[in-house]
XYZ file of C-alpha atoms in Angstrom:
311
model
C 0.032 0.276 -0.215
C 1.072 3.989 -1.051
C 0.691 6.313 1.401
C -0.372 9.631 -0.404
C -0.892 13.415 -0.427
C -3.635 16.090 -1.127
C -2.299 19.380 -2.362
C -5.049 21.483 -0.714
C -6.746 23.364 -3.627
C -6.788 26.992 -1.524
C -2.879 26.583 -1.736
C -1.904 30.213 -2.410
C 0.185 30.505 -5.409
C 3.347 30.501 -4.371
C 3.803 27.200 -2.151
C 1.748 24.749 -4.587
C 5.520 23.685 -6.322
C 7.356 24.129 -2.664
C 4.500 22.162 -1.128
C 5.008 19.213 -3.890
C 9.424 19.210 -3.486
C 8.509 19.404 0.156
C 5.707 15.820 0.179
C 8.592 14.267 -1.802
C 11.621 14.941 -0.035
C 9.105 13.349 2.963
C 8.710 10.472 1.003
C 5.034 10.526 -0.262
C 4.911 8.247 -2.753
C 1.972 10.004 -4.637
C 0.212 13.702 -4.453
C -3.196 14.356 -6.090
C -4.681 18.039 -7.188
C -7.847 18.567 -7.345
C -10.352 20.918 -9.983
C -13.396 22.261 -7.654
C -14.756 25.155 -8.905
C -14.150 27.876 -8.523
C -9.515 27.121 -7.333
C -7.329 25.721 -9.937
C -7.660 23.790 -13.132
C -6.490 20.261 -11.980
C -3.664 19.577 -15.328
C -2.129 23.251 -15.111
C -1.346 21.898 -11.371
C -0.538 18.645 -12.911
C 1.909 19.788 -14.983
C 3.966 22.562 -12.660
C 3.453 20.065 -10.173
C 5.264 16.907 -12.389
C 8.088 19.569 -13.513
C 9.094 20.369 -10.002
C 9.579 17.299 -9.011
C 11.323 14.004 -9.607
C 9.649 11.133 -8.264
C 6.391 11.653 -6.832
C 3.348 10.314 -9.052
C 0.887 13.120 -9.764
C -3.135 11.939 -10.122
C -5.411 14.955 -10.962
C -8.382 14.077 -8.697
C -11.060 14.728 -10.445
C -12.149 15.924 -13.978
C -15.424 16.494 -14.711
C -16.240 13.984 -17.864
C -18.784 16.389 -18.918
C -17.281 19.643 -19.297
C -14.304 18.718 -22.119
C -13.861 17.099 -24.655
C -11.963 13.617 -24.509
C -10.222 14.200 -27.739
C -9.009 17.023 -26.168
C -8.452 15.326 -22.692
C -6.896 12.141 -23.888
C -4.419 15.207 -25.949
C -3.983 16.767 -22.454
C -2.921 13.818 -20.237
C -0.505 12.211 -23.182
C 1.617 15.699 -23.188
C 2.235 14.817 -19.418
C 2.394 11.123 -19.763
C 5.130 11.813 -22.521
C 6.648 14.310 -20.980
C 7.144 12.138 -17.459
C 7.020 8.485 -17.953
C 4.905 6.358 -15.423
C 3.863 9.746 -13.004
C 0.664 10.511 -14.027
C -2.223 9.531 -12.491
C -5.569 10.875 -14.351
C -8.869 11.187 -12.010
C -12.739 11.258 -14.258
C -15.939 11.420 -13.117
C -18.977 13.501 -12.800
C -17.957 15.780 -10.893
C -19.857 18.052 -7.692
C -23.243 18.213 -9.535
C -23.927 22.299 -8.247
C -20.654 22.432 -9.977
C -21.422 21.301 -12.888
C -25.070 22.603 -12.978
C -23.208 26.424 -12.452
C -21.614 25.423 -15.673
C -24.355 24.561 -17.541
C -22.605 21.570 -17.994
C -24.935 18.779 -16.306
C -26.429 16.199 -18.230
C -29.197 14.231 -18.414
C -27.675 11.003 -18.287
C -23.974 11.339 -16.357
C -23.319 7.780 -16.244
C -23.686 7.115 -19.963
C -21.453 10.687 -20.789
C -18.695 8.959 -18.603
C -19.192 5.486 -20.397
C -18.543 7.312 -23.588
C -15.623 9.802 -22.160
C -14.096 7.321 -20.105
C -14.235 4.831 -22.672
C -12.842 7.310 -25.473
C -9.886 9.004 -23.250
C -8.372 5.376 -22.853
C -8.877 4.571 -25.767
C -7.452 7.414 -27.183
C -3.725 6.969 -24.708
C -3.356 3.880 -25.620
C -3.736 4.633 -29.787
C -6.570 3.692 -30.924
C -8.220 5.402 -33.774
C -11.403 5.755 -32.140
C -14.819 6.496 -34.318
C -17.917 6.943 -32.075
C -21.281 8.537 -32.661
C -23.397 8.317 -28.891
C -26.068 10.728 -27.219
C -22.780 12.576 -25.694
C -19.220 12.119 -26.947
C -19.008 11.815 -31.266
C -15.327 11.136 -32.603
C -14.023 10.367 -36.395
C -11.215 8.353 -36.778
C -9.505 10.659 -33.979
C -6.458 9.327 -32.929
C -3.403 10.651 -30.599
C -0.208 11.775 -32.864
C 1.884 10.413 -30.312
C 0.704 8.190 -27.752
C 2.719 7.808 -24.152
C 4.859 4.464 -23.836
C 3.312 3.984 -20.540
C -0.110 4.799 -20.203
C -1.647 6.701 -17.507
C -4.330 5.164 -15.887
C -7.568 6.178 -16.022
C -9.369 6.271 -12.405
C -13.440 6.840 -12.500
C -14.275 8.603 -9.712
C -17.222 7.789 -8.403
C -19.521 6.907 -5.257
C -22.739 5.672 -5.769
C -23.327 2.397 -7.253
C -24.399 2.832 -10.571
C -21.264 4.549 -11.255
C -18.878 2.675 -9.156
C -20.428 -1.092 -11.295
C -19.709 1.295 -14.553
C -15.942 2.124 -13.298
C -15.500 -1.652 -12.923
C -16.858 -1.851 -16.309
C -14.671 1.128 -18.392
C -11.676 2.157 -16.634
C -8.416 1.395 -14.915
C -9.354 1.956 -10.795
C -11.760 4.049 -8.586
C -10.981 7.494 -6.665
C -12.921 7.726 -3.262
C -14.177 10.700 -1.891
C -13.961 11.176 1.772
C -14.596 9.850 4.714
C -13.767 5.798 3.678
C -13.922 3.423 5.754
C -13.879 -0.632 5.536
C -17.871 -1.081 5.747
C -18.002 2.012 2.732
C -14.969 0.270 1.028
C -16.528 -3.822 1.081
C -19.894 -1.783 -0.604
C -17.497 -0.107 -3.281
C -15.657 -3.483 -4.180
C -19.022 -5.220 -4.262
C -20.318 -2.681 -7.214
C -16.898 -3.139 -8.633
C -17.061 -6.862 -9.067
C -13.443 -7.069 -10.273
C -9.710 -6.160 -8.406
C -8.975 -2.866 -9.269
C -6.981 -0.058 -7.618
C -8.079 1.727 -5.145
C -7.505 5.675 -4.365
C -9.133 6.946 -1.001
C -8.927 10.261 0.501
C -8.668 10.500 3.823
C -8.847 13.720 6.039
C -6.165 13.164 8.648
C -3.581 14.614 11.653
C -1.996 12.887 14.118
C -0.515 13.806 17.173
C 0.669 13.126 20.751
C -2.739 13.944 22.576
C -5.556 11.935 20.391
C -7.872 14.931 21.025
C -5.962 17.786 19.470
C -5.831 15.770 16.729
C -10.126 14.983 16.684
C -10.529 18.788 16.941
C -8.657 19.220 14.724
C -10.350 17.158 11.780
C -13.560 17.904 12.718
C -14.190 21.227 10.668
C -12.957 19.133 7.584
C -16.221 16.463 7.959
C -18.045 19.288 7.777
C -20.212 18.480 4.654
C -20.184 14.662 5.597
C -24.125 14.927 6.643
C -25.202 16.088 4.007
C -28.031 14.295 1.368
C -25.058 13.453 -0.959
C -22.595 11.545 1.652
C -24.999 9.202 2.367
C -23.574 6.604 0.613
C -20.562 6.473 2.983
C -22.168 7.008 6.039
C -25.400 4.317 5.066
C -22.868 1.603 5.463
C -22.454 2.371 9.422
C -23.058 0.608 12.361
C -24.069 4.361 13.524
C -25.661 5.969 10.139
C -29.455 5.958 12.005
C -27.424 7.678 15.679
C -25.255 10.113 13.264
C -28.418 11.363 10.620
C -30.495 11.720 13.794
C -28.148 14.365 14.411
C -27.893 15.619 11.884
C -31.733 16.397 12.213
C -31.623 17.521 15.035
C -29.211 19.843 14.845
C -29.195 23.628 14.189
C -26.035 23.664 11.689
C -23.429 21.862 10.791
C -20.813 23.552 13.573
C -23.593 22.358 16.275
C -23.486 19.058 15.395
C -20.220 18.802 14.225
C -19.579 19.755 18.433
C -22.086 17.425 18.724
C -20.305 13.959 17.042
C -19.070 11.880 19.036
C -14.763 11.180 19.333
C -14.858 7.103 18.128
C -17.313 7.823 14.933
C -14.271 10.692 14.294
C -12.124 8.356 14.613
C -13.585 6.256 12.366
C -13.734 9.076 9.959
C -10.608 10.338 9.623
C -7.179 9.321 9.502
C -6.372 10.047 13.088
C -5.255 9.920 17.105
C -1.639 9.514 17.991
C 1.038 8.912 14.601
C 0.207 4.717 16.310
C -3.447 4.832 15.777
C -3.051 6.694 12.645
C -1.189 3.954 11.279
C -3.219 1.646 11.826
C -5.795 3.110 10.523
C -4.357 2.980 7.042
C -3.083 -0.836 7.911
C -7.200 -1.697 8.100
C -8.089 0.036 4.818
C -5.475 -1.241 3.433
C -6.984 -4.445 4.894
C -10.120 -3.548 3.115
C -9.323 -2.617 -0.525
C -7.308 0.664 -0.812
C -4.432 0.639 -2.625
C -3.140 3.781 -1.810
C -4.293 6.367 0.789
C -4.116 9.631 0.587
C -4.708 12.446 2.766
C -6.033 15.132 3.205
C -3.985 17.916 5.689
C -5.854 20.175 8.175
C -5.339 22.826 10.092
C -4.115 26.407 9.823
C -0.718 25.680 8.467
C -0.910 23.163 5.474
C 3.056 22.525 6.098
C 3.110 21.983 8.963
C 0.145 19.384 8.765
C 2.558 17.992 5.755
C 5.604 17.656 8.373
C 3.156 16.509 10.646
C 1.728 13.562 8.744
C 5.426 12.758 7.187
C 4.835 10.491 11.024
C 2.656 8.222 8.584
C 4.357 7.320 5.487
């Protein structure tokens, strides 16, 4: 199992490359950049990080399929893969519904869109001439002039049962948003239907005092009480109590404050370094191949250094 780190989406731009270099020096195997509206583009960040480092693998998690033509997405990915062989991992998904709707790109059938897009991108990266007349993708004998010698894997960033089943049919692996638990993973693997690489985002903080570490991760769990995260929570033994507490809380802040410590421990990689390493091992045993740690706290560089104890 490998341990990666997330590059914070709001990191000051002057710190982007230094952060990546520091992650590489500390021994993280992978660094993942995010493309969240309205922050920064995934391909541009990946290019900067690849150019500024020497060995670390760079994941793009994720590019929303509906906002890019697959031929041009494949060209961008192929260019990076040619320049930096074996160091790129490409994540593609639906994107957050609200953001994609905000730019007028949410498709009538997100599953069909993702199927057609991922299938076309993968075929192009493998050097095929692609002709397809789909519902969303139309390509006429498109073929990359110089496909990469080392083809980057295309992972599907998805969470729902039907999307996970689609990933099992057309993608090279899956990228899972936080929180990731062994219980959630069991359902993910069942829906995927075959053995594939699993990249899991995990909110993370460590401290010799586990309560201090829990206090740091709580704000990063703010959104998990919302409906989009139901798939992550439903398999957990405390799911009913979780939903009841959210309904009884007047705000996300109150919900976070009331959340029991043992729930926090299951929803994050948190506690002492020993506690956190044990949780990573549990995720690995459940099927995670790369745990991507999401640093928390006011200083991303300090958080990065603290999480290096888990590498």
